[in-house]
Coordinates of C-alpha atoms and ligand atoms in Angstrom, one line a residue:
X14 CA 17.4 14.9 -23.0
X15 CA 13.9 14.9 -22.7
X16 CA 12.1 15.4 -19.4
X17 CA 10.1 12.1 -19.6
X18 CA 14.3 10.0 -19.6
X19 CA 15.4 12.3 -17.3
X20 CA 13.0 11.4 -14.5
X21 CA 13.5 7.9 -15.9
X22 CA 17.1 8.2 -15.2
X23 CA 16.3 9.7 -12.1
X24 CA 14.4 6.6 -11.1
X25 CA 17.0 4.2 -12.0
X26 CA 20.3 5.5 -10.5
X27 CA 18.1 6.2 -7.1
X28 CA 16.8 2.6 -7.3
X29 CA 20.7 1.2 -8.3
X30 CA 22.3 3.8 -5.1
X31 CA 18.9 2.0 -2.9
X32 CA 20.2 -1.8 -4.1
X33 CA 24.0 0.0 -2.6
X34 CA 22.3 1.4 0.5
X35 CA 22.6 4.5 0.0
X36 CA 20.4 7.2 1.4
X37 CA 19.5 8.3 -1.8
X38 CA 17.1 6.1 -2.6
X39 CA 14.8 7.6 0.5
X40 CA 11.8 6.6 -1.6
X41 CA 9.1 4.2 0.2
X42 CA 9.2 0.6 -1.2
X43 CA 7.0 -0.7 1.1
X44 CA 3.2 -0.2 0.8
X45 CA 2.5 0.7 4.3
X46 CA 5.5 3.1 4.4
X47 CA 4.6 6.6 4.8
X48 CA 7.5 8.5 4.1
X49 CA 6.0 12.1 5.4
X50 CA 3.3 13.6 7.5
X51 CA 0.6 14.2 5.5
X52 CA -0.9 17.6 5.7
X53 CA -4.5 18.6 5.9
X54 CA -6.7 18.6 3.1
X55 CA -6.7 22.5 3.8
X56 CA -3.9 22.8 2.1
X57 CA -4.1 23.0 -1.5
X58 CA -0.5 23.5 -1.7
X59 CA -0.2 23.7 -5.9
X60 CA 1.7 26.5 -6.2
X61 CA 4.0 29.7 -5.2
X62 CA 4.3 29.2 -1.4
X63 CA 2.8 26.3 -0.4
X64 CA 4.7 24.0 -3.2
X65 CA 6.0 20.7 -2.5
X66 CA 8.9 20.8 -0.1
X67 CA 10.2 17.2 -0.6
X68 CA 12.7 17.3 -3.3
X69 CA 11.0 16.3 -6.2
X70 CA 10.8 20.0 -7.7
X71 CA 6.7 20.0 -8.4
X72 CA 4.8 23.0 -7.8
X73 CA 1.5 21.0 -6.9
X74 CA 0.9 18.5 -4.1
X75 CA -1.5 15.4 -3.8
X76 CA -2.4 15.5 -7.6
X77 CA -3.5 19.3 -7.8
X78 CA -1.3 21.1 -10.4
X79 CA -1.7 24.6 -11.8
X80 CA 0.9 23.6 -14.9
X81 CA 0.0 20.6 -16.9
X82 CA 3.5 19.1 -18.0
X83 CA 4.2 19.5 -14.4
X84 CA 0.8 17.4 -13.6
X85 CA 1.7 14.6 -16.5
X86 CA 5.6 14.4 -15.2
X87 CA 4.5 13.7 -11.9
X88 CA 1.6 11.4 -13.0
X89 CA 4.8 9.4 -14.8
X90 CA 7.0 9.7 -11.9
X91 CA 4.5 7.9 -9.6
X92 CA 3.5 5.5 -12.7
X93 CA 7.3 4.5 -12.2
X94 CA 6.3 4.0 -8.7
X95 CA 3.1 1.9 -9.3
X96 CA 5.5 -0.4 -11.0
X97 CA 7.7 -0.9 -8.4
X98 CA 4.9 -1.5 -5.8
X99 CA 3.3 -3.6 -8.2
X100 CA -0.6 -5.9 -8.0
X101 CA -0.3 -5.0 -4.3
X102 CA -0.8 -1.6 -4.7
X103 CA -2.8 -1.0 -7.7
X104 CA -4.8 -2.9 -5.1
X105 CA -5.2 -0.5 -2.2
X106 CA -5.4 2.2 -4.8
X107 CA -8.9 0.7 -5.8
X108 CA -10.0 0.0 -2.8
X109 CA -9.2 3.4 -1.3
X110 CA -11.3 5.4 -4.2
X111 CA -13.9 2.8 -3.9
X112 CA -14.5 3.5 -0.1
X113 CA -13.5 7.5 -0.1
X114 CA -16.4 7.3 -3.3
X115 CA -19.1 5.8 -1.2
X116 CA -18.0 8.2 2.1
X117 CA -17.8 11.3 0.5
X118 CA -20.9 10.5 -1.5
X119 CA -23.4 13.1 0.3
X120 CA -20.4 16.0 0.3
X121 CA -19.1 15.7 -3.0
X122 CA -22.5 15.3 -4.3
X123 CA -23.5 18.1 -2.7
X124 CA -20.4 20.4 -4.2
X125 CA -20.9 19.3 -7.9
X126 CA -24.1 20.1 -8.0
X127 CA -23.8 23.8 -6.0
X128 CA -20.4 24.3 -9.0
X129 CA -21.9 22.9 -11.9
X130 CA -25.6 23.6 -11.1
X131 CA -27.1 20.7 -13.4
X132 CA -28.9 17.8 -12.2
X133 CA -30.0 15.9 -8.9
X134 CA -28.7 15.8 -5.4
X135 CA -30.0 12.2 -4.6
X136 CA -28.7 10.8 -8.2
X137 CA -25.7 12.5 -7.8
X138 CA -24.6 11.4 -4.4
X139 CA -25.8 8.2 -5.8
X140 CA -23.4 8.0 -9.0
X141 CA -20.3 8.3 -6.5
X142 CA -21.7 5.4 -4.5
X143 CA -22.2 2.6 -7.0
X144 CA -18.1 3.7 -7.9
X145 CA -17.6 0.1 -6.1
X146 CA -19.5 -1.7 -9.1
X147 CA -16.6 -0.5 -11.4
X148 CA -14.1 -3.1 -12.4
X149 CA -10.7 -3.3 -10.7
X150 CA -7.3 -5.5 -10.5
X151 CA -9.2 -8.9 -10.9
X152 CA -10.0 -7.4 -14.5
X153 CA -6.7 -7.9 -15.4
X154 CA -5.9 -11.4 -16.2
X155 CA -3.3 -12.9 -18.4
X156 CA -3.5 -15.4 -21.2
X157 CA -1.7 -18.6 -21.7
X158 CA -1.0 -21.5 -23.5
X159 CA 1.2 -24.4 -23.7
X160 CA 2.3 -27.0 -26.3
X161 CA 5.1 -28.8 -27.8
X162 CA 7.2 -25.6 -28.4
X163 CA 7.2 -24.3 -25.0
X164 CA 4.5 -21.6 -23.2
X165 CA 3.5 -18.3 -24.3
X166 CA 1.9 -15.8 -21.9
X167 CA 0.0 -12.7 -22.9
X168 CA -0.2 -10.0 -20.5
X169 CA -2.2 -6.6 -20.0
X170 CA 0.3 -4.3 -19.2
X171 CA 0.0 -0.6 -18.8
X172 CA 0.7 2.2 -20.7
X173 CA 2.4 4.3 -18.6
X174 CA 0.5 8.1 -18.2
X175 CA -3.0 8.3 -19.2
X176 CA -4.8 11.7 -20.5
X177 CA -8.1 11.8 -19.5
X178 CA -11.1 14.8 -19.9
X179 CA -14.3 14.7 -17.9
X180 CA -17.3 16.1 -18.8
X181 CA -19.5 18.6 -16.7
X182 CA -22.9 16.2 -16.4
X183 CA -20.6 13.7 -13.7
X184 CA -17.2 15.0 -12.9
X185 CA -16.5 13.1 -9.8
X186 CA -18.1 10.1 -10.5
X187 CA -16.1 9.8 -14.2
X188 CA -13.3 10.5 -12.9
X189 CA -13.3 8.3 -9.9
X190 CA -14.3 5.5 -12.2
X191 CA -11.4 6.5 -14.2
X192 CA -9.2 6.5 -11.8
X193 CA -10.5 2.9 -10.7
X194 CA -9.8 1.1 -14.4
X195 CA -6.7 2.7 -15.0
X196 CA -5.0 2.4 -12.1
X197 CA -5.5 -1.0 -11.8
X198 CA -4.3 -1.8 -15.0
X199 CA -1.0 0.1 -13.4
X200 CA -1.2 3.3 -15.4
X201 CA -0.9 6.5 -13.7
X202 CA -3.4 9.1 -15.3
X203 CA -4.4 13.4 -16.0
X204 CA -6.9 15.0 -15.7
X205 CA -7.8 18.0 -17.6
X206 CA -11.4 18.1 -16.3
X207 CA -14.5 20.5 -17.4
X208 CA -13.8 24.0 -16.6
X209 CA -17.5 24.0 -14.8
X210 CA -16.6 21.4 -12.7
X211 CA -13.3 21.7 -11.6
X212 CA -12.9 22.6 -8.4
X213 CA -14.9 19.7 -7.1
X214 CA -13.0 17.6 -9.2
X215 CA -9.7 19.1 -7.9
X216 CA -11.2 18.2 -4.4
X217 CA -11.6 14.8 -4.9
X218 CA -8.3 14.2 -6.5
X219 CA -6.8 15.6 -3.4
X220 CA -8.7 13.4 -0.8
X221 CA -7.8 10.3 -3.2
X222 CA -4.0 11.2 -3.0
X223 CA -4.1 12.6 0.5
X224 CA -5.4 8.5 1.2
X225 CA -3.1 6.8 -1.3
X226 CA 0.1 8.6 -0.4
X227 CA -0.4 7.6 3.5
X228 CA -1.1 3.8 2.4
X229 CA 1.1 3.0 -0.2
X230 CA 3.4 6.3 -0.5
X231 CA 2.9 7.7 -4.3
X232 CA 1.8 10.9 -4.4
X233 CA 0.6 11.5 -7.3
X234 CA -0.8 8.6 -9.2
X235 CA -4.0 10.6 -10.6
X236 CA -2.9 14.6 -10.7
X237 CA -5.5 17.1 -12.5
X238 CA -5.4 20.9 -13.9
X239 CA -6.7 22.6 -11.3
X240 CA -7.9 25.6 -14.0
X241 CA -8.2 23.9 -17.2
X242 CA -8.3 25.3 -20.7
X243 CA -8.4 24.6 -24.5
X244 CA -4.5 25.3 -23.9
X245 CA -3.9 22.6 -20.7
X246 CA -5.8 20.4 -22.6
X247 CA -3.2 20.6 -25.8
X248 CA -0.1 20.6 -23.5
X249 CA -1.6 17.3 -21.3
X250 CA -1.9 15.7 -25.0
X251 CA 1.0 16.5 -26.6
X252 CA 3.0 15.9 -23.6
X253 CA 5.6 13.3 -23.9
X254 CA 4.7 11.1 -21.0
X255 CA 1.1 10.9 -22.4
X256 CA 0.8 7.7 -23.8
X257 CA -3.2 7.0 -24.1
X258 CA -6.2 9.8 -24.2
X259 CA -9.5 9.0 -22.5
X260 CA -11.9 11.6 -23.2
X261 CA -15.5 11.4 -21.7
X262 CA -17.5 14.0 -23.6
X263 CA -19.8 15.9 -27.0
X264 CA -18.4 15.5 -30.1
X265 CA -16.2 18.8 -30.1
X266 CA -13.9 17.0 -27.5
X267 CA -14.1 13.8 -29.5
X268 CA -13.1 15.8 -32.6
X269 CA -10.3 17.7 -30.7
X270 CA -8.7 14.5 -29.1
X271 CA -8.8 12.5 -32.6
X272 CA -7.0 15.3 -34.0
X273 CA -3.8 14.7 -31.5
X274 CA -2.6 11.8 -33.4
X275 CA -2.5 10.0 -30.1
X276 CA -4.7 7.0 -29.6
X277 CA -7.6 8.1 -28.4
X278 CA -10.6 6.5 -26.5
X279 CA -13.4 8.6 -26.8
X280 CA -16.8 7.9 -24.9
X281 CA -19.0 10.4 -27.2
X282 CA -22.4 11.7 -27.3
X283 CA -25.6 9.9 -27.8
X284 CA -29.3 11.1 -28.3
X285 CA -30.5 7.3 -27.4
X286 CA -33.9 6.6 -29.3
X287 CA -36.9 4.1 -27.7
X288 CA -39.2 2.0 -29.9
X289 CA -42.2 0.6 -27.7
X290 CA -44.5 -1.7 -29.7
X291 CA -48.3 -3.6 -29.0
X292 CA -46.2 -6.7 -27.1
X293 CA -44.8 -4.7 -24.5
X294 CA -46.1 -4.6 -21.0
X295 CA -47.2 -0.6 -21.3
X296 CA -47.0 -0.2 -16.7
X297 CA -43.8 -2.1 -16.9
X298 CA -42.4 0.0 -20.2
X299 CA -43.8 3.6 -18.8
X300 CA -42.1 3.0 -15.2
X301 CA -38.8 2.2 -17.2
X302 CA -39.1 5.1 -19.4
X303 CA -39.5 7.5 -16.8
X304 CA -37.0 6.4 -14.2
X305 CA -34.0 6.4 -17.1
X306 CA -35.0 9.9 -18.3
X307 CA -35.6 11.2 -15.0
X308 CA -32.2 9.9 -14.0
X309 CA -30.5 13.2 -13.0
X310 CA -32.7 15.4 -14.9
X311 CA -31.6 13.3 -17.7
X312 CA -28.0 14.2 -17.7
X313 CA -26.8 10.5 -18.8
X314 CA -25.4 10.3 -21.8
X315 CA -27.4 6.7 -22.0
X316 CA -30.2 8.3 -21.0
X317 CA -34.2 8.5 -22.8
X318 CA -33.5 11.2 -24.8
X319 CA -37.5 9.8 -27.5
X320 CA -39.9 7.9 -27.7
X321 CA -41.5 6.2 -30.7
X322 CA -44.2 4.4 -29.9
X323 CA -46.4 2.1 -32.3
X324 CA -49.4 4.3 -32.9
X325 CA -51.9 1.6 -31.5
X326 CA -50.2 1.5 -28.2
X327 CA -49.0 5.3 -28.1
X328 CA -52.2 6.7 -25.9
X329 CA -52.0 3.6 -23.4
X330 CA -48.2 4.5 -22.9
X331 CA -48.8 7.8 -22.5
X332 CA -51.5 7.5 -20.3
X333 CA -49.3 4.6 -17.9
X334 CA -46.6 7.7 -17.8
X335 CA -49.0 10.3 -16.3
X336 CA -50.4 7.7 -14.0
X337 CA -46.7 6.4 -12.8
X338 CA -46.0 10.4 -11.9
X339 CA -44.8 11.8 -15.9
X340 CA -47.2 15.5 -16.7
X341 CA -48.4 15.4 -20.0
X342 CA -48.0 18.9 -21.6
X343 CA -50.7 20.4 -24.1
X344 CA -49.3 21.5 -27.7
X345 CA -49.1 25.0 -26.4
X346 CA -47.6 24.5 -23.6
X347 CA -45.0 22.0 -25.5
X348 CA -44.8 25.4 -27.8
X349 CA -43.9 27.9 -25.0
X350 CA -41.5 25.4 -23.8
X351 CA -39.6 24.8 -27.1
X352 CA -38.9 28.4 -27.1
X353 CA -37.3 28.5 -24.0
X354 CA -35.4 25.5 -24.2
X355 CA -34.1 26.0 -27.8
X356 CA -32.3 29.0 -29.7
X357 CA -33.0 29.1 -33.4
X358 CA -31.0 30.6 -35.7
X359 CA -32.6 34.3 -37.3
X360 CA -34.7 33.2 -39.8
X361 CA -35.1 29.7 -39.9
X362 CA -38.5 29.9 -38.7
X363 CA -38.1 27.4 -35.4
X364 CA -37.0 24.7 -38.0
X365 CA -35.2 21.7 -36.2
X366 CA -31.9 21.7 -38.2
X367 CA -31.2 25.2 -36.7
X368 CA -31.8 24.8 -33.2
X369 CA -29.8 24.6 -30.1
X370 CA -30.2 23.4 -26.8
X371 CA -30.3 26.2 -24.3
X372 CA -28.0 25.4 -21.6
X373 CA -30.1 27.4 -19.3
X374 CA -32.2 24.5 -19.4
X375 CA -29.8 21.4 -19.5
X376 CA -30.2 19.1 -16.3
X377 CA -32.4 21.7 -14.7
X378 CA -35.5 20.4 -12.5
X379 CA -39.1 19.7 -14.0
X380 CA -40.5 22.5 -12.0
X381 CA -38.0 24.9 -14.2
X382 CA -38.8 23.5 -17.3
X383 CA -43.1 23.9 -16.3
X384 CA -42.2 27.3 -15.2
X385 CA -41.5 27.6 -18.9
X386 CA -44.5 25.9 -20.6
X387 CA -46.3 27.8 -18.0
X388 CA -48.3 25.6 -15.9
X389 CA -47.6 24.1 -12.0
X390 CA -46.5 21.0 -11.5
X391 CA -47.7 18.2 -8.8
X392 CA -44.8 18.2 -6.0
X393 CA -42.6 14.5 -6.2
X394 CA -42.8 15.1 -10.5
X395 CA -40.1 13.9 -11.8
X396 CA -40.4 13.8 -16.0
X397 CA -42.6 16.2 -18.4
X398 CA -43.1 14.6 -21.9
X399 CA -45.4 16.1 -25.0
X400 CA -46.6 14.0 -28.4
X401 CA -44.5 15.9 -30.8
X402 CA -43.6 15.1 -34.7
X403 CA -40.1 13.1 -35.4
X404 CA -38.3 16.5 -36.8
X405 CA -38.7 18.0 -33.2
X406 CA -35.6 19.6 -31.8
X407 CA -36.8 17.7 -28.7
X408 CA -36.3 14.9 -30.9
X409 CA -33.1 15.8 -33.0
X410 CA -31.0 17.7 -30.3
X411 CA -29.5 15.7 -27.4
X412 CA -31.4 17.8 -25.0
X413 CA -30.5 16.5 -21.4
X414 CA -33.8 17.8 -19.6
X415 CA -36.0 16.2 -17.4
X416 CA -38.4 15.7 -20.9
X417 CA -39.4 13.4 -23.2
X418 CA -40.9 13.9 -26.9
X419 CA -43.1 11.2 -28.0
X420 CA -43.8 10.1 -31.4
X421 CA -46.2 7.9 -32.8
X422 CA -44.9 5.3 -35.4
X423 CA -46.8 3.0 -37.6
X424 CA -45.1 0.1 -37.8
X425 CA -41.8 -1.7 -36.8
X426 CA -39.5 -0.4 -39.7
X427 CA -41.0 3.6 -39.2
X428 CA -39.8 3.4 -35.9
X429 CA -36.2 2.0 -36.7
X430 CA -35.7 4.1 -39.3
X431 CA -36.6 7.0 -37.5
X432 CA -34.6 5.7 -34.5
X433 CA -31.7 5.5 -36.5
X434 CA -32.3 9.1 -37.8
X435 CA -32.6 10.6 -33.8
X436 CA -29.5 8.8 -33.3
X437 CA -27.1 10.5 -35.7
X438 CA -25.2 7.4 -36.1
X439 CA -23.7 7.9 -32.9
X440 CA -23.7 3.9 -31.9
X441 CA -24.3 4.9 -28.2
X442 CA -27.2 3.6 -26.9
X443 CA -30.8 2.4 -27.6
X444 CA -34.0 0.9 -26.1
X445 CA -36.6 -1.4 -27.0
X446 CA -39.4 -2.3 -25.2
X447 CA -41.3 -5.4 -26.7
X448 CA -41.8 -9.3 -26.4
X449 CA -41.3 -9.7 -29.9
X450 CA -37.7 -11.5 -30.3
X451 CA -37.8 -10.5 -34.1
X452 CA -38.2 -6.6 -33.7
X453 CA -35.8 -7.1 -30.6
X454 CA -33.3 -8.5 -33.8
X455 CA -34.1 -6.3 -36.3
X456 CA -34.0 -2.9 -33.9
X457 CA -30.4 -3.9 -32.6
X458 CA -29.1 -5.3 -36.0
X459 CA -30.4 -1.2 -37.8
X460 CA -28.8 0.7 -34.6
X461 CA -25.9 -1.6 -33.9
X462 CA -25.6 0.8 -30.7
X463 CA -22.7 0.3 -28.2
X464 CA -25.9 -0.6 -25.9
X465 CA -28.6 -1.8 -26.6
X466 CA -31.5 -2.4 -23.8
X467 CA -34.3 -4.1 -23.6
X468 CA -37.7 -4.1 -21.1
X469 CA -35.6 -1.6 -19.2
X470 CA -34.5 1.7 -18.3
X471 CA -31.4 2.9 -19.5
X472 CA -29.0 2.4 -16.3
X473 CA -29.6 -1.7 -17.0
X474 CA -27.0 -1.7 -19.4
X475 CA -24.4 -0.8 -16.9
X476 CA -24.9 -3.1 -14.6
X477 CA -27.9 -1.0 -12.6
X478 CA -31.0 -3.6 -12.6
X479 CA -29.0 -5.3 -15.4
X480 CA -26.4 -8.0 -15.7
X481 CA -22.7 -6.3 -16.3
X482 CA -20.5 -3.9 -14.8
X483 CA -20.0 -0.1 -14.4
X484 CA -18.5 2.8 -16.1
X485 CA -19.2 6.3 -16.6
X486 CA -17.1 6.1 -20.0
X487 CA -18.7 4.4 -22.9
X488 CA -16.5 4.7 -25.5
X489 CA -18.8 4.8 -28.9
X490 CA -16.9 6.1 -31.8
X491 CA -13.8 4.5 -31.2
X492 CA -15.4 1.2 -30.2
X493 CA -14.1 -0.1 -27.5
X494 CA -17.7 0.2 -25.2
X495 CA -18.0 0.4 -21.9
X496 CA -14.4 1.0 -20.2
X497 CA -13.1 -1.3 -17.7
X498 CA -9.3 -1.5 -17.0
X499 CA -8.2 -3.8 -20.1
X500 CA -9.1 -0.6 -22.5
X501 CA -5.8 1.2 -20.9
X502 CA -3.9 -1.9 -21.2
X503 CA -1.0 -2.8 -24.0
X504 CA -1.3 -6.6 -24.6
X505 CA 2.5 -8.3 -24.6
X506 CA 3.6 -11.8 -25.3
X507 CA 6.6 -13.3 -23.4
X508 CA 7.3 -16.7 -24.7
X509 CA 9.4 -19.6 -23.5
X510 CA 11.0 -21.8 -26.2
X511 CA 11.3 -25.6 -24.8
X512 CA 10.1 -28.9 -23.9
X513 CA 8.0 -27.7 -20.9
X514 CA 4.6 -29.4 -20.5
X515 CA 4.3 -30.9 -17.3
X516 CA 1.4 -33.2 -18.8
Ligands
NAD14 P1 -18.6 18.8 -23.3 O1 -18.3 18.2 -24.6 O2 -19.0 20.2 -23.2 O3 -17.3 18.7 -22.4 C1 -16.6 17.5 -22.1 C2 -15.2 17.8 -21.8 O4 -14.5 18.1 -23.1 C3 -14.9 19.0 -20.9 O5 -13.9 18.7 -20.1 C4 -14.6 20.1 -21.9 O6 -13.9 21.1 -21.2 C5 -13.9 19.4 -23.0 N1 -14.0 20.0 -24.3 C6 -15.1 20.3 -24.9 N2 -14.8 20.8 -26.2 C7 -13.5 20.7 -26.3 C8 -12.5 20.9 -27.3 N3 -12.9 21.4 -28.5 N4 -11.2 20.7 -27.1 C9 -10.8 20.2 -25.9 N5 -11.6 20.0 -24.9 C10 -12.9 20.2 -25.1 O7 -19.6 17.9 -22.6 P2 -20.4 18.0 -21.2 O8 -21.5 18.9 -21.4 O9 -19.5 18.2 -20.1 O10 -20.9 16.5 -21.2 C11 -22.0 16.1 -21.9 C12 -21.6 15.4 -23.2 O11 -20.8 14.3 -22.9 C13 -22.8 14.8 -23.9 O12 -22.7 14.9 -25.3 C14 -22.8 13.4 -23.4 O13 -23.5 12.4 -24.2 C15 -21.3 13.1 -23.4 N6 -21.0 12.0 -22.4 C16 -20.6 10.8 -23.0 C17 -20.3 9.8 -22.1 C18 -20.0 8.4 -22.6 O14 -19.6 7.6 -21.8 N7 -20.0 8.2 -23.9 C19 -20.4 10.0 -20.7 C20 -20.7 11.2 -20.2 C21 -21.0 12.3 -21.1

């Protein structure tokens, strides 16, 4: 019997002794029922000693799990749970990681960027506290109709377990998101997260269950790998109980999690491209530009990655950037920078199709990167960007650095077509900036990006300055766009065959 309809059983002949009043079925129904003191968040206790003393068997405790079949059993025994406690608490489970988010913001900002090393303290304390602009429960609405034959409802029901991987540029913020759609679409979920940012994932996950266990009594609705690897990541997806992946990632992950044979929804790379023609407003267009690239050292995946600017208009927009705060760096100092930034492979010469990002650089501050091109920088300087040509690895590499490459186009069509090229055909994100309604067409129709922004930085297409909502996993390749809790839902039809209109 397999260990998935085992704890199923489990779950059923506890529930039938409960109905008998039996003390069996010792489980908390109720939401406010806390079944067992809660413990300090000292104590990890996933593993050897300090393991779980409360029957179930699992050597982790509030969602920290050294063994990954034991994290994705106990992510489907309080699935089973979830169900039992139902809208209610999917509920409280929202609203507890929407509050601990915004709380903890200054802390667990502070620890991801001490473990992971990449990016900015104010953006990253900010990321965990816009985690209330993601969508909950009220997502989750079912559709009906009625008619002669009777009514038919279609619901969003969960999956069951969901497997998700985070990536290193915003562990705690994806994965609180995460935790946010799919739990209110009454999944239970895994996390295997990025080995370089772990442990503050690991510490989140146990504040969440620490606050979900006292207010509703699962333990374990969101468990993670505390020391991930290529091999928890293969056990978490071939694991029984997984029904759904949800990887947040670069392509390698994308790659690997297609190759499961699960369904997989995978929010990919992108290298997003900006066109910026003569009917733009050039202050309004350089502020935009700088505060999206900028954003966290430009570790968003929807972040300014180029610039191709119409060649009438290039020197005004460059010169709007260096007055809005942006250094401008000479062609020698772009040089000495390239080097740094890039490896190239032995012989190639510094040609773009052989380079690769040096992750020495990625997410590191502006004053690293000048340090490199060898000059000083103004204190408060937030983006470095250089005129470069369109084969640049600046250009061609999704480089997540505080810098920007700019390129001058000559028309409309040069700059979507080179657009398109800088984007690899990842259908992640791209930027306009003009008035013109008919490049505005043309430039989305060429891309057909998952986003697509105009007259604004890149965070307006999740809801930041711009109409929508919040996620921190756009999922590109496999098409289903930003996530929000319907993406981990099954859609089921229950149908009642009669006379039943009440009109
Ligand atoms: P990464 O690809 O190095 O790692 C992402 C996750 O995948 C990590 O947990 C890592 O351990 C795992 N991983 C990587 N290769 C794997 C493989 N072959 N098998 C199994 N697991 C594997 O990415 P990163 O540096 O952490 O994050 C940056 C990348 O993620 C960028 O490419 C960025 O565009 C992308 N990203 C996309 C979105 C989105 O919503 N589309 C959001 C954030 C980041």
């Amino acid at each position: 019997m397999s260990a998935v309809n085992e704890t199923l059983i489990r779950d059923i002949v506890s529930e039938v002794l409960g109905r008998l009043g039996t003390p069996a079925a010792s489980k908390p129904a109720a939401i406010a029922a806390a079944p067992a003191p809660v413990p300090t968040s000292g104590n990890c206790g996933c593993g050897g000693a300090s393991s779980r003393a409360n029957g179930s068997g699992f050597r982790g405790r509030f969602g920290v799990f050294q063994d990954a079949a034991e994290a994705c059993l106990a992510a489907h025994e309080s699935f089973l749970q979830l169900q039992q406690k139902g809208v209610a608490a999917r509920r409280k489970i929202e609203e507890i990681v929407k509050t601990l988010a915004e709380k903890n913001a200054a802390e667990w900002g502070r620890i991801e960027l001490e473990e992971t090393k990449i990016g900015r303290l104010d953006h990253k304390i900010e990321k965990l506290q816009i985690i209330k602009l993601v969508p909950g429960v009220d997502w989750i609405r079912p559709d009906a109709r009625s008619g002669d034959h009777g009514i038919t409802l279609e619901e969003y029901t969960p999956f069951g377990v969901i497997g998700a991987v985070t990536p290193s540029t915003h562990s705690i913020p994806t994965l609180s998101g995460n935790i946010v759609n799919i739990c209110a679409a009454g999944n239970a979920v895994v996390f295997n997260p990025h080995p370089s940012a772990a442990r503050c994932a690991a510490t989140a996950v146990r504040v969440y269950n620490e606050a979900i266990y006292r207010e509703t009594g699962i333990e374990n609705i969101a468990t993670i790998i505390e020391k991930p690897s290529m091999e928890s990541f293969a056990a978490m997806c071939q694991h029984e109980a997984v029904r759904l992946l949800l990887v947040t990632g670069g392509p390698g992950v994308v790659k690997a999690a297609m190759q499961t044979g699960k369904r997989a929804v995978c929010a990919g790379p992108g290298n997003p491209p900006v066109y910026v023609d003569d009917t733009a407003c050039m202050k309004r267009a350089a502020r935009a530009i700088i505060q999206g690239a900028s954003y966290d050292n430009n570790l968003l995946c929807i972040g300014e990655k180029e610039v191709f600017a119409l060649e009438n208009i290039a020197d005004k927009l460059m010169s709007e950037m260096e007055r809005n705060g942006a250094v401008k760096l000479t062609s020698s100092q772009l040089e000495a920078l390239t080097k740094a930034a890039f490896t190239f492979k032995e012989g190639q010469g510094g040609g773009c199709a052989h380079a690769s990002v040096n992750k020495d650089f990625i997410g590191k501050d502006p004053s690293v990167l000048a340090q490199a091109a060898g000059i000083a920088l103004p204190p408060g300087t937030q983006l470095l960007f250089a005129e470069t040509g369109a084969d640049h690895p600046f250009v061609e590499e999704e480089q997540m650095m505080p810098f920007l490459p700019i390129v001058r186009v000559k028309s409309l069509e040069e700059g979507i077509r080179r657009s398109l090229d800088a984007e690899h055909g990842y259908k992640h994100t791209s930027i306009i900036h003009s008035h013109d309604v008919e490049a505005m067409t043309a430039m989305g129709r060429a891309l057909d990006t998952t986003l697509f922004i105009k007259n604004g930085p890149c965070m307006a297409g999740l809801g930041l300055g711009g109409e929508g909502y919040l996620s921190f996993s756009i999922a590109t390749p496999t098409g289903e766009g930003v996530s929000n809790p319907r993406t981990f839902t099954r859609v089921r039809r229950c149908v009642m065959v009669d006379n039943l209109r009440i009109y």
